PDB file of C-alpha atoms and ligand atoms in Angstrom:
ATOM      1  CA  MET A 591     -21.541   8.401  -2.847  1.00  0.00           C
ATOM      2  CA  ALA A 592     -18.405   7.082  -1.264  1.00  0.00           C
ATOM      3  CA  ARG A 593     -15.498   9.421  -0.983  1.00  0.00           C
ATOM      4  CA  ILE A 594     -11.717   8.867  -1.362  1.00  0.00           C
ATOM      5  CA  ILE A 595     -10.363  11.078   1.295  1.00  0.00           C
ATOM      6  CA  GLY A 596      -6.831  10.457   0.779  1.00  0.00           C
ATOM      7  CA  GLY A 597      -3.916   7.946  -0.048  1.00  0.00           C
ATOM      8  CA  ILE A 598      -1.104   6.821   2.145  1.00  0.00           C
ATOM      9  CA  GLY A 599       2.231   5.117   1.122  1.00  0.00           C
ATOM     10  CA  THR A 600       4.350   3.390   3.691  1.00  0.00           C
ATOM     11  CA  THR A 601       7.168   0.716   4.107  1.00  0.00           C
ATOM     12  CA  HIS A 602       6.202  -2.664   5.439  1.00  0.00           C
ATOM     13  CA  VAL A 603       9.619  -3.943   6.827  1.00  0.00           C
ATOM     14  CA  PRO A 604       8.743  -6.825   9.089  1.00  0.00           C
ATOM     15  CA  ALA A 605      11.287  -5.709  11.809  1.00  0.00           C
ATOM     16  CA  ILE A 606       8.830  -2.799  12.712  1.00  0.00           C
ATOM     17  CA  GLY A 607       6.446  -5.250  13.951  1.00  0.00           C
ATOM     18  CA  GLY A 608       9.218  -6.704  16.241  1.00  0.00           C
ATOM     19  CA  ALA A 609      10.073  -2.911  17.399  1.00  0.00           C
ATOM     20  CA  ILE A 610       6.226  -2.466  18.347  1.00  0.00           C
ATOM     21  CA  ALA A 611       5.789  -5.965  20.073  1.00  0.00           C
ATOM     22  CA  LYS A 612       8.863  -4.866  22.141  1.00  0.00           C
ATOM     23  CA  HIS A 613       7.822  -1.140  22.600  1.00  0.00           C
ATOM     24  CA  LEU A 614      10.949   0.131  21.191  1.00  0.00           C
ATOM     25  CA  GLU A 615       9.247   3.101  19.279  1.00  0.00           C
ATOM     26  CA  ASN A 616      11.062   5.557  21.339  1.00  0.00           C
ATOM     27  CA  THR A 617      14.673   4.227  21.092  1.00  0.00           C
ATOM     28  CA  PRO A 618      17.207   6.111  19.113  1.00  0.00           C
ATOM     29  CA  TYR A 619      17.252   3.650  16.162  1.00  0.00           C
ATOM     30  CA  TRP A 620      13.249   3.586  15.889  1.00  0.00           C
ATOM     31  CA  LYS A 621      12.302   7.250  16.907  1.00  0.00           C
ATOM     32  CA  PRO A 622      12.937   8.946  13.709  1.00  0.00           C
ATOM     33  CA  PHE A 623      10.886   6.378  11.814  1.00  0.00           C
ATOM     34  CA  PHE A 624       7.996   6.061  14.323  1.00  0.00           C
ATOM     35  CA  ASP A 625       7.696   9.928  14.644  1.00  0.00           C
ATOM     36  CA  GLY A 626       7.076  10.044  10.883  1.00  0.00           C
ATOM     37  CA  PHE A 627       3.517   8.643  11.648  1.00  0.00           C
ATOM     38  CA  ASN A 628       2.481  11.294  14.220  1.00  0.00           C
ATOM     39  CA  ALA A 629       1.038  13.648  11.493  1.00  0.00           C
ATOM     40  CA  VAL A 630      -0.727  10.693   9.980  1.00  0.00           C
ATOM     41  CA  HIS A 631      -2.533   9.757  13.262  1.00  0.00           C
ATOM     42  CA  ARG A 632      -3.579  13.235  13.601  1.00  0.00           C
ATOM     43  CA  TRP A 633      -5.198  13.202  10.251  1.00  0.00           C
ATOM     44  CA  LEU A 634      -6.651   9.636  10.540  1.00  0.00           C
ATOM     45  CA  ASN A 635      -8.266  10.646  14.039  1.00  0.00           C
ATOM     46  CA  ARG A 636      -9.614  13.826  12.454  1.00  0.00           C
ATOM     47  CA  GLU A 637     -10.945  12.222   9.274  1.00  0.00           C
ATOM     48  CA  ARG A 638     -12.111   8.760  10.682  1.00  0.00           C
ATOM     49  CA  PRO A 639     -12.277   6.917   7.488  1.00  0.00           C
ATOM     50  CA  ASP A 640     -14.552   3.726   7.422  1.00  0.00           C
ATOM     51  CA  VAL A 641     -12.675   1.651   4.994  1.00  0.00           C
ATOM     52  CA  VAL A 642      -9.080   1.240   3.885  1.00  0.00           C
ATOM     53  CA  VAL A 643      -8.253  -0.435   0.518  1.00  0.00           C
ATOM     54  CA  VAL A 644      -4.745  -1.660   0.640  1.00  0.00           C
ATOM     55  CA  PHE A 645      -2.417  -2.240  -2.546  1.00  0.00           C
ATOM     56  CA  TYR A 646       0.307  -4.576  -1.390  1.00  0.00           C
ATOM     57  CA  ASN A 647       2.168  -7.720  -2.206  1.00  0.00           C
ATOM     58  CA  ASP A 648       1.893 -11.079  -0.752  1.00  0.00           C
ATOM     59  CA  HIS A 649       5.463 -12.572   0.137  1.00  0.00           C
ATOM     60  CA  GLY A 650       4.549 -16.287   0.139  1.00  0.00           C
ATOM     61  CA  LEU A 651       1.897 -16.415   2.845  1.00  0.00           C
ATOM     62  CA  ASN A 652      -1.241 -16.635   0.927  1.00  0.00           C
ATOM     63  CA  PHE A 653       0.218 -17.151  -2.735  1.00  0.00           C
ATOM     64  CA  PHE A 654       3.321 -18.934  -3.682  1.00  0.00           C
ATOM     65  CA  LEU A 655       5.564 -19.263  -6.560  1.00  0.00           C
ATOM     66  CA  ASP A 656       3.567 -22.166  -7.923  1.00  0.00           C
ATOM     67  CA  LYS A 657       0.420 -20.036  -8.247  1.00  0.00           C
ATOM     68  CA  LEU A 658       0.776 -16.318  -8.404  1.00  0.00           C
ATOM     69  CA  PRO A 659      -1.833 -14.042  -9.613  1.00  0.00           C
ATOM     70  CA  THR A 660      -0.652 -10.791 -11.013  1.00  0.00           C
ATOM     71  CA  PHE A 661      -3.709  -8.810  -9.447  1.00  0.00           C
ATOM     72  CA  ALA A 662      -5.908 -10.353  -6.564  1.00  0.00           C
ATOM     73  CA  VAL A 663      -8.655  -8.789  -4.838  1.00  0.00           C
ATOM     74  CA  GLY A 664      -9.808  -9.994  -1.247  1.00  0.00           C
ATOM     75  CA  ALA A 665     -13.791 -10.582  -0.798  1.00  0.00           C
ATOM     76  CA  ALA A 666     -13.922 -12.021   2.286  1.00  0.00           C
ATOM     77  CA  GLN A 667     -15.701 -11.272   5.499  1.00  0.00           C
ATOM     78  CA  GLU A 668     -12.520 -11.211   7.434  1.00  0.00           C
ATOM     79  CA  TYR A 669      -8.711 -11.760   6.599  1.00  0.00           C
ATOM     80  CA  ARG A 670      -6.557 -13.471   8.957  1.00  0.00           C
ATOM     81  CA  HIS A 671      -2.823 -13.145   9.667  1.00  0.00           C
ATOM     82  CA  ALA A 672      -0.545 -16.266  10.270  1.00  0.00           C
ATOM     83  CA  ASP A 673       2.990 -16.915  11.336  1.00  0.00           C
ATOM     84  CA  GLU A 674       5.395 -15.997   8.622  1.00  0.00           C
ATOM     85  CA  GLY A 675       8.370 -17.105  10.345  1.00  0.00           C
ATOM     86  CA  TRP A 676       9.720 -13.539  11.375  1.00  0.00           C
ATOM     87  CA  GLY A 677       9.082 -14.362  14.891  1.00  0.00           C
ATOM     88  CA  LEU A 678       6.313 -11.584  15.149  1.00  0.00           C
ATOM     89  CA  PRO A 679       3.233 -11.806  17.019  1.00  0.00           C
ATOM     90  CA  VAL A 680       0.204 -12.925  14.889  1.00  0.00           C
ATOM     91  CA  SER A 681      -2.423 -10.349  14.638  1.00  0.00           C
ATOM     92  CA  ALA A 682      -6.201 -10.776  15.291  1.00  0.00           C
ATOM     93  CA  PRO A 683      -8.296 -10.849  12.003  1.00  0.00           C
ATOM     94  CA  TYR A 684      -9.195  -7.740   9.994  1.00  0.00           C
ATOM     95  CA  PRO A 685     -12.560  -7.024   9.166  1.00  0.00           C
ATOM     96  CA  GLY A 686     -13.629  -7.128   5.452  1.00  0.00           C
ATOM     97  CA  ASP A 687     -16.370  -5.380   3.516  1.00  0.00           C
ATOM     98  CA  PRO A 688     -17.406  -8.151   0.711  1.00  0.00           C
ATOM     99  CA  GLU A 689     -20.155  -6.047  -0.736  1.00  0.00           C
ATOM    100  CA  LEU A 690     -17.402  -3.260  -1.531  1.00  0.00           C
ATOM    101  CA  SER A 691     -15.047  -5.799  -2.667  1.00  0.00           C
ATOM    102  CA  TRP A 692     -17.594  -7.311  -5.356  1.00  0.00           C
ATOM    103  CA  HIS A 693     -18.429  -3.939  -6.552  1.00  0.00           C
ATOM    104  CA  ILE A 694     -14.570  -3.268  -7.059  1.00  0.00           C
ATOM    105  CA  ILE A 695     -14.297  -6.566  -8.673  1.00  0.00           C
ATOM    106  CA  ASN A 696     -17.261  -6.175 -10.933  1.00  0.00           C
ATOM    107  CA  THR A 697     -15.777  -2.815 -12.029  1.00  0.00           C
ATOM    108  CA  LEU A 698     -12.343  -4.192 -12.528  1.00  0.00           C
ATOM    109  CA  VAL A 699     -13.433  -7.061 -14.737  1.00  0.00           C
ATOM    110  CA  ALA A 700     -15.832  -4.862 -16.758  1.00  0.00           C
ATOM    111  CA  ALA A 701     -12.737  -2.734 -17.444  1.00  0.00           C
ATOM    112  CA  GLU A 702     -10.939  -5.580 -18.527  1.00  0.00           C
ATOM    113  CA  PHE A 703      -8.767  -6.096 -15.515  1.00  0.00           C
ATOM    114  CA  ASP A 704      -9.008 -10.104 -15.224  1.00  0.00           C
ATOM    115  CA  VAL A 705      -8.385 -10.258 -11.522  1.00  0.00           C
ATOM    116  CA  THR A 706      -8.233 -13.273  -9.020  1.00  0.00           C
ATOM    117  CA  MET A 707     -11.081 -13.318  -6.618  1.00  0.00           C
ATOM    118  CA  CYS A 708     -10.291 -14.365  -3.175  1.00  0.00           C
ATOM    119  CA  GLN A 709     -13.160 -15.284  -0.991  1.00  0.00           C
ATOM    120  CA  GLU A 710     -10.583 -16.354   1.520  1.00  0.00           C
ATOM    121  CA  MET A 711      -7.218 -14.951   1.897  1.00  0.00           C
ATOM    122  CA  THR A 712      -4.685 -14.672   4.670  1.00  0.00           C
ATOM    123  CA  VAL A 713      -2.667 -11.422   4.832  1.00  0.00           C
ATOM    124  CA  ASP A 714       0.971 -11.151   5.675  1.00  0.00           C
ATOM    125  CA  HIS A 715       3.391  -8.353   6.974  1.00  0.00           C
ATOM    126  CA  ALA A 716       2.790  -6.092   3.824  1.00  0.00           C
ATOM    127  CA  PHE A 717      -0.797  -5.901   5.287  1.00  0.00           C
ATOM    128  CA  THR A 718      -0.385  -6.075   8.864  1.00  0.00           C
ATOM    129  CA  ILE A 719       2.485  -3.708   9.479  1.00  0.00           C
ATOM    130  CA  PRO A 720       1.069  -0.848   7.803  1.00  0.00           C
ATOM    131  CA  LEU A 721      -2.196  -1.197   9.691  1.00  0.00           C
ATOM    132  CA  SER A 722      -0.353  -1.351  12.846  1.00  0.00           C
ATOM    133  CA  LEU A 723       1.398   1.607  11.978  1.00  0.00           C
ATOM    134  CA  LEU A 724      -1.622   3.535  10.992  1.00  0.00           C
ATOM    135  CA  TRP A 725      -3.786   2.372  13.855  1.00  0.00           C
ATOM    136  CA  PRO A 726      -1.566   1.373  16.671  1.00  0.00           C
ATOM    137  CA  GLY A 727      -2.825  -1.144  19.380  1.00  0.00           C
ATOM    138  CA  ALA A 728      -5.339  -4.190  18.853  1.00  0.00           C
ATOM    139  CA  ALA A 729      -8.574  -1.995  17.777  1.00  0.00           C
ATOM    140  CA  ARG A 730      -9.656  -2.504  14.161  1.00  0.00           C
ATOM    141  CA  PRO A 731     -11.542   0.892  13.541  1.00  0.00           C
ATOM    142  CA  VAL A 732     -11.613   0.382   9.869  1.00  0.00           C
ATOM    143  CA  ARG A 733     -13.060  -2.396   7.384  1.00  0.00           C
ATOM    144  CA  THR A 734     -10.319  -3.473   4.974  1.00  0.00           C
ATOM    145  CA  ILE A 735     -10.147  -4.612   1.391  1.00  0.00           C
ATOM    146  CA  PRO A 736      -6.726  -6.213   0.370  1.00  0.00           C
ATOM    147  CA  ILE A 737      -5.564  -6.013  -3.393  1.00  0.00           C
ATOM    148  CA  ALA A 738      -2.413  -8.000  -3.872  1.00  0.00           C
ATOM    149  CA  ILE A 739      -0.086  -6.940  -6.825  1.00  0.00           C
ATOM    150  CA  ASN A 740       2.668  -9.346  -7.756  1.00  0.00           C
ATOM    151  CA  THR A 741       6.012  -7.866  -7.333  1.00  0.00           C
ATOM    152  CA  VAL A 742       7.706 -10.875  -6.384  1.00  0.00           C
ATOM    153  CA  GLN A 743       7.936 -13.426  -9.596  1.00  0.00           C
ATOM    154  CA  HIS A 744       8.803 -11.948 -13.085  1.00  0.00           C
ATOM    155  CA  PRO A 745       7.053 -11.028 -15.339  1.00  0.00           C
ATOM    156  CA  LEU A 746       5.650  -8.193 -13.126  1.00  0.00           C
ATOM    157  CA  PRO A 747       2.944  -5.652 -14.121  1.00  0.00           C
ATOM    158  CA  SER A 748       4.124  -2.523 -15.367  1.00  0.00           C
ATOM    159  CA  PRO A 749       3.899   0.686 -13.633  1.00  0.00           C
ATOM    160  CA  ALA A 750       1.516   1.875 -16.018  1.00  0.00           C
ATOM    161  CA  ARG A 751      -0.790  -1.161 -15.633  1.00  0.00           C
ATOM    162  CA  CYS A 752      -0.626  -0.723 -11.971  1.00  0.00           C
ATOM    163  CA  PHE A 753      -1.372   3.063 -12.099  1.00  0.00           C
ATOM    164  CA  ARG A 754      -4.383   2.187 -14.454  1.00  0.00           C
ATOM    165  CA  LEU A 755      -5.432  -0.585 -11.806  1.00  0.00           C
ATOM    166  CA  GLY A 756      -5.567   2.099  -9.201  1.00  0.00           C
ATOM    167  CA  GLN A 757      -7.663   4.422 -11.380  1.00  0.00           C
ATOM    168  CA  VAL A 758     -10.322   1.772 -12.035  1.00  0.00           C
ATOM    169  CA  VAL A 759     -10.252   0.923  -8.382  1.00  0.00           C
ATOM    170  CA  GLY A 760     -10.744   4.653  -7.670  1.00  0.00           C
ATOM    171  CA  ALA A 761     -13.651   5.012 -10.144  1.00  0.00           C
ATOM    172  CA  ALA A 762     -15.239   2.065  -8.438  1.00  0.00           C
ATOM    173  CA  LEU A 763     -14.914   3.321  -5.047  1.00  0.00           C
ATOM    174  CA  GLU A 764     -16.433   6.710  -6.337  1.00  0.00           C
ATOM    175  CA  SER A 765     -19.418   5.100  -7.806  1.00  0.00           C
ATOM    176  CA  TYR A 766     -20.258   3.089  -4.611  1.00  0.00           C
ATOM    177  CA  LEU A 767     -23.633   4.339  -3.521  1.00  0.00           C
ATOM    178  CA  THR A 768     -23.033   4.826   0.372  1.00  0.00           C
ATOM    179  CA  ASN A 769     -21.477   7.760   2.267  1.00  0.00           C
ATOM    180  CA  GLU A 770     -18.329   5.750   3.292  1.00  0.00           C
ATOM    181  CA  LYS A 771     -15.130   7.714   3.593  1.00  0.00           C
ATOM    182  CA  ILE A 772     -12.325   5.590   2.080  1.00  0.00           C
ATOM    183  CA  VAL A 773      -8.585   5.777   2.522  1.00  0.00           C
ATOM    184  CA  VAL A 774      -6.356   3.957  -0.140  1.00  0.00           C
ATOM    185  CA  LEU A 775      -2.917   2.641   1.160  1.00  0.00           C
ATOM    186  CA  GLY A 776       0.256   1.613  -0.877  1.00  0.00           C
ATOM    187  CA  THR A 777       2.682  -0.552   1.107  1.00  0.00           C
ATOM    188  CA  GLY A 778       6.351  -1.682   0.696  1.00  0.00           C
ATOM    189  CA  GLY A 779       9.512   0.006  -0.591  1.00  0.00           C
ATOM    190  CA  LEU A 780      11.094   2.338  -1.045  1.00  0.00           C
ATOM    191  CA  SER A 781      14.438   1.146  -2.456  1.00  0.00           C
ATOM    192  CA  HIS A 782      15.694  -2.046  -1.037  1.00  0.00           C
ATOM    193  CA  GLN A 783      17.259  -5.278  -2.080  1.00  0.00           C
ATOM    194  CA  LEU A 784      17.364  -8.193   0.243  1.00  0.00           C
ATOM    195  CA  ASP A 785      19.500 -10.760  -1.815  1.00  0.00           C
ATOM    196  CA  GLY A 786      22.352 -11.159  -4.360  1.00  0.00           C
ATOM    197  CA  THR A 787      25.329  -9.260  -5.039  1.00  0.00           C
ATOM    198  CA  ARG A 788      23.508  -5.868  -4.578  1.00  0.00           C
ATOM    199  CA  ALA A 789      22.041  -6.768  -1.096  1.00  0.00           C
ATOM    200  CA  GLY A 790      21.615  -3.699   0.904  1.00  0.00           C
ATOM    201  CA  PHE A 791      21.232  -1.396  -2.087  1.00  0.00           C
ATOM    202  CA  ILE A 792      19.568   1.799  -1.517  1.00  0.00           C
ATOM    203  CA  ASN A 793      19.035   4.755  -3.898  1.00  0.00           C
ATOM    204  CA  LYS A 794      18.078   7.766  -2.085  1.00  0.00           C
ATOM    205  CA  GLU A 795      18.054  10.062  -5.339  1.00  0.00           C
ATOM    206  CA  PHE A 796      15.552   7.750  -7.065  1.00  0.00           C
ATOM    207  CA  ASP A 797      13.383   7.396  -3.837  1.00  0.00           C
ATOM    208  CA  LEU A 798      13.082  11.133  -3.246  1.00  0.00           C
ATOM    209  CA  MET A 799      12.371  11.474  -7.062  1.00  0.00           C
ATOM    210  CA  CYS A 800       9.507   9.168  -6.699  1.00  0.00           C
ATOM    211  CA  LEU A 801       8.076  10.782  -3.504  1.00  0.00           C
ATOM    212  CA  ASP A 802       8.080  13.964  -5.421  1.00  0.00           C
ATOM    213  CA  LYS A 803       6.442  12.644  -8.619  1.00  0.00           C
ATOM    214  CA  LEU A 804       3.873  10.648  -6.745  1.00  0.00           C
ATOM    215  CA  VAL A 805       2.094  13.882  -5.715  1.00  0.00           C
ATOM    216  CA  ASN A 806       1.684  15.989  -8.748  1.00  0.00           C
ATOM    217  CA  GLU A 807       3.057  14.068 -11.747  1.00  0.00           C
ATOM    218  CA  PRO A 808       2.505  10.453 -11.250  1.00  0.00           C
ATOM    219  CA  GLU A 809       2.431   9.706 -15.070  1.00  0.00           C
ATOM    220  CA  ALA A 810       6.231  10.186 -14.991  1.00  0.00           C
ATOM    221  CA  LEU A 811       6.612   6.999 -13.138  1.00  0.00           C
ATOM    222  CA  THR A 812       4.634   5.121 -15.616  1.00  0.00           C
ATOM    223  CA  CYS A 813       7.143   5.395 -18.416  1.00  0.00           C
ATOM    224  CA  TYR A 814       9.633   2.906 -16.420  1.00  0.00           C
ATOM    225  CA  SER A 815       9.547  -0.897 -17.137  1.00  0.00           C
ATOM    226  CA  PRO A 816       9.294  -3.196 -14.132  1.00  0.00           C
ATOM    227  CA  LEU A 817      12.958  -3.935 -14.738  1.00  0.00           C
ATOM    228  CA  ASP A 818      14.072  -0.069 -14.856  1.00  0.00           C
ATOM    229  CA  ILE A 819      12.673  -0.131 -11.282  1.00  0.00           C
ATOM    230  CA  VAL A 820      14.509  -3.109 -10.207  1.00  0.00           C
ATOM    231  CA  GLU A 821      17.623  -1.597 -11.563  1.00  0.00           C
ATOM    232  CA  GLN A 822      16.833   1.912  -9.781  1.00  0.00           C
ATOM    233  CA  ALA A 823      15.306   0.756  -6.524  1.00  0.00           C
ATOM    234  CA  GLY A 824      16.478  -2.945  -6.079  1.00  0.00           C
ATOM    235  CA  SER A 825      14.894  -6.157  -6.668  1.00  0.00           C
ATOM    236  CA  GLN A 826      12.400  -5.487  -3.677  1.00  0.00           C
ATOM    237  CA  GLY A 827      12.252  -1.896  -4.262  1.00  0.00           C
ATOM    238  CA  VAL A 828       9.932  -2.855  -7.057  1.00  0.00           C
ATOM    239  CA  GLU A 829       7.107  -2.716  -4.340  1.00  0.00           C
ATOM    240  CA  LEU A 830       6.954   0.957  -5.506  1.00  0.00           C
ATOM    241  CA  LEU A 831       4.250  -0.639  -7.898  1.00  0.00           C
ATOM    242  CA  ASN A 832       1.877  -0.737  -4.980  1.00  0.00           C
ATOM    243  CA  TRP A 833       2.377   2.939  -4.251  1.00  0.00           C
ATOM    244  CA  ILE A 834       1.663   3.649  -7.906  1.00  0.00           C
ATOM    245  CA  ALA A 835      -1.512   1.893  -7.720  1.00  0.00           C
ATOM    246  CA  MET A 836      -2.377   3.875  -4.589  1.00  0.00           C
ATOM    247  CA  ARG A 837      -1.840   7.194  -6.501  1.00  0.00           C
ATOM    248  CA  GLY A 838      -3.863   5.937  -9.575  1.00  0.00           C
ATOM    249  CA  ALA A 839      -6.803   5.455  -7.185  1.00  0.00           C
ATOM    250  CA  LEU A 840      -6.888   9.215  -6.025  1.00  0.00           C
ATOM    251  CA  THR A 841      -9.064  10.673  -8.652  1.00  0.00           C
ATOM    252  CA  GLY A 842      -9.350  14.304  -7.346  1.00  0.00           C
ATOM    253  CA  ARG A 843      -7.152  17.151  -6.647  1.00  0.00           C
ATOM    254  CA  VAL A 844      -4.264  15.798  -4.693  1.00  0.00           C
ATOM    255  CA  SER A 845      -2.112  17.680  -2.143  1.00  0.00           C
ATOM    256  CA  LYS A 846       0.728  16.440   0.111  1.00  0.00           C
ATOM    257  CA  LEU A 847      -0.127  16.774   3.915  1.00  0.00           C
ATOM    258  CA  HIS A 848       3.069  14.994   5.062  1.00  0.00           C
ATOM    259  CA  SER A 849       6.099  12.980   4.144  1.00  0.00           C
ATOM    260  CA  ASN A 850       9.008  11.197   6.039  1.00  0.00           C
ATOM    261  CA  TYR A 851      12.234   9.428   4.456  1.00  0.00           C
ATOM    262  CA  HIS A 852      14.435   7.589   6.750  1.00  0.00           C
ATOM    263  CA  ILE A 853      17.287   5.507   5.851  1.00  0.00           C
ATOM    264  CA  PRO A 854      17.768   2.792   6.734  1.00  0.00           C
ATOM    265  CA  ILE A 855      14.987   0.555   8.589  1.00  0.00           C
ATOM    266  CA  SER A 856      16.465  -2.809   8.491  1.00  0.00           C
ATOM    267  CA  ASN A 857      17.574  -3.177   4.797  1.00  0.00           C
ATOM    268  CA  THR A 858      15.132  -0.810   3.493  1.00  0.00           C
ATOM    269  CA  ALA A 859      14.815   3.017   2.611  1.00  0.00           C
ATOM    270  CA  SER A 860      11.689   3.645   4.698  1.00  0.00           C
ATOM    271  CA  ALA A 861       9.030   6.265   3.756  1.00  0.00           C
ATOM    272  CA  VAL A 862       5.716   7.512   4.654  1.00  0.00           C
ATOM    273  CA  LEU A 863       3.617   9.845   2.394  1.00  0.00           C
ATOM    274  CA  LEU A 864       0.106  11.222   3.247  1.00  0.00           C
ATOM    275  CA  LEU A 865      -1.833  12.723   0.205  1.00  0.00           C
ATOM    276  CA  GLN A 866      -5.261  14.442   0.488  1.00  0.00           C
ATOM    277  CA  ASN A 867      -7.678  13.722  -2.165  1.00  0.00           C
ATOM    278  CA  GLU A 868     -10.118  16.650  -3.008  1.00  0.00           C
ATOM    279  CA  ALA A 869     -13.256  14.787  -4.406  1.00  0.00           C
ATOM    280  CA  GLY A 870     -14.822  16.536  -7.237  1.00  0.00           C
ATOM    281  CA  ALA A 871     -11.826  17.987  -8.738  1.00  0.00           C
ATOM    282  CA  ALA A 872     -11.679  14.991 -11.210  1.00  0.00           C
ATOM    283  CA  THR A 873      -8.136  15.314 -12.712  1.00  0.00           C
ATOM    284  CA  TYR A 874      -8.310  11.464 -13.543  1.00  0.00           C
ATOM    285  CA  ARG A 875     -11.725  10.638 -13.898  1.00  0.00           C
ATOM    286  CA  LYS A 876     -11.069   9.846 -17.630  1.00  0.00           C
ATOM    287  CA  ALA A 877     -10.312   6.307 -16.299  1.00  0.00           C
ATOM    288  CA  GLY A 878     -13.013   3.783 -17.083  1.00  0.00           C
TER     289      GLY A 878
HETATM  290  C1  LIG B1365      12.590  -6.230   4.457  1.00  0.00           C
HETATM  291  C2  LIG B1365      11.628  -5.180   3.641  1.00  0.00           C
HETATM  292  C3  LIG B1365      10.634  -5.877   3.167  1.00  0.00           C
HETATM  293  O1  LIG B1365      10.010  -5.158   2.229  1.00  0.00           O
HETATM  294  C4  LIG B1365      10.211  -7.181   3.122  1.00  0.00           C
HETATM  295  O2  LIG B1365       9.105  -7.498   2.885  1.00  0.00           O
HETATM  296  C5  LIG B1365      11.109  -7.824   4.093  1.00  0.00           C
HETATM  297  C6  LIG B1365      11.880  -7.432   4.858  1.00  0.00           C
HETATM  298  C7  LIG B1365      13.805  -5.703   5.401  1.00  0.00           C
HETATM  299  O3  LIG B1365      14.226  -4.499   4.992  1.00  0.00           O
HETATM  300  O4  LIG B1365      14.185  -6.400   6.192  1.00  0.00           O
HETATM  301 FE1  LIG B1366       8.460  -6.541   1.189  1.00  0.00          FE
END
């Protein structure tokens, strides 16, 4: 059986890509942020996962406001990046794993998640920046499966629904008949608001509460509505939904190996969280 070895949450601010392109990682502004990934690199080098499932939100590169699925799963041979207008280098394509994608899609639809299936899908900074942070350089050592959650156009899915989505994805991964080692990733957040009268809004207290609950009590976050999260974390802070889905996919006993919280990176409260998933201790296997 495939094994979910862990989950990672990380911010996906585009300016991170600019810092990487200009080799600014060790400058005073960026060092406290990039140093937060050293422990994650050590873990990934030791564990060497084969596949990463990425819960993220598209910001208009692949989907736009005219047609915006609530949940979309990639089922392509590879995923291309493209110029989004941030002035960032365009990344080389990311290898996919269509067979595992279809297994996830079949499991989700059987569990009454009527997802959009994407046999072609471009991926934006919310996918590419986290992969550059986790696996620096041009190498592509893992196959990838993008799962896009709408955090852009209301009505948004609820935290409870996103948690459940993650649970079903977790059950799908664990019923896959290979020896694959899989990491699940949730990107975006934490609190930030890019526009309107609250532009620049950050809520440290709420962020730290979420980072804490995500470890051992993720259900506590499922009692919020999407608008509660907008209020508490900002209109883009609702990207927390991607982290909640990631946590839902950890079906075993979860322990925190590392976290870093650093304010601000661009307009955003940045964070990274590394969770180990001990397979077999099926806390959430009631999903399905
Ligand atoms: C920023 C943050 C985001 O999550 C994003 O998608 C774009 C920009 C920022 O803080 O600049
Ligand atoms: Fe974003």
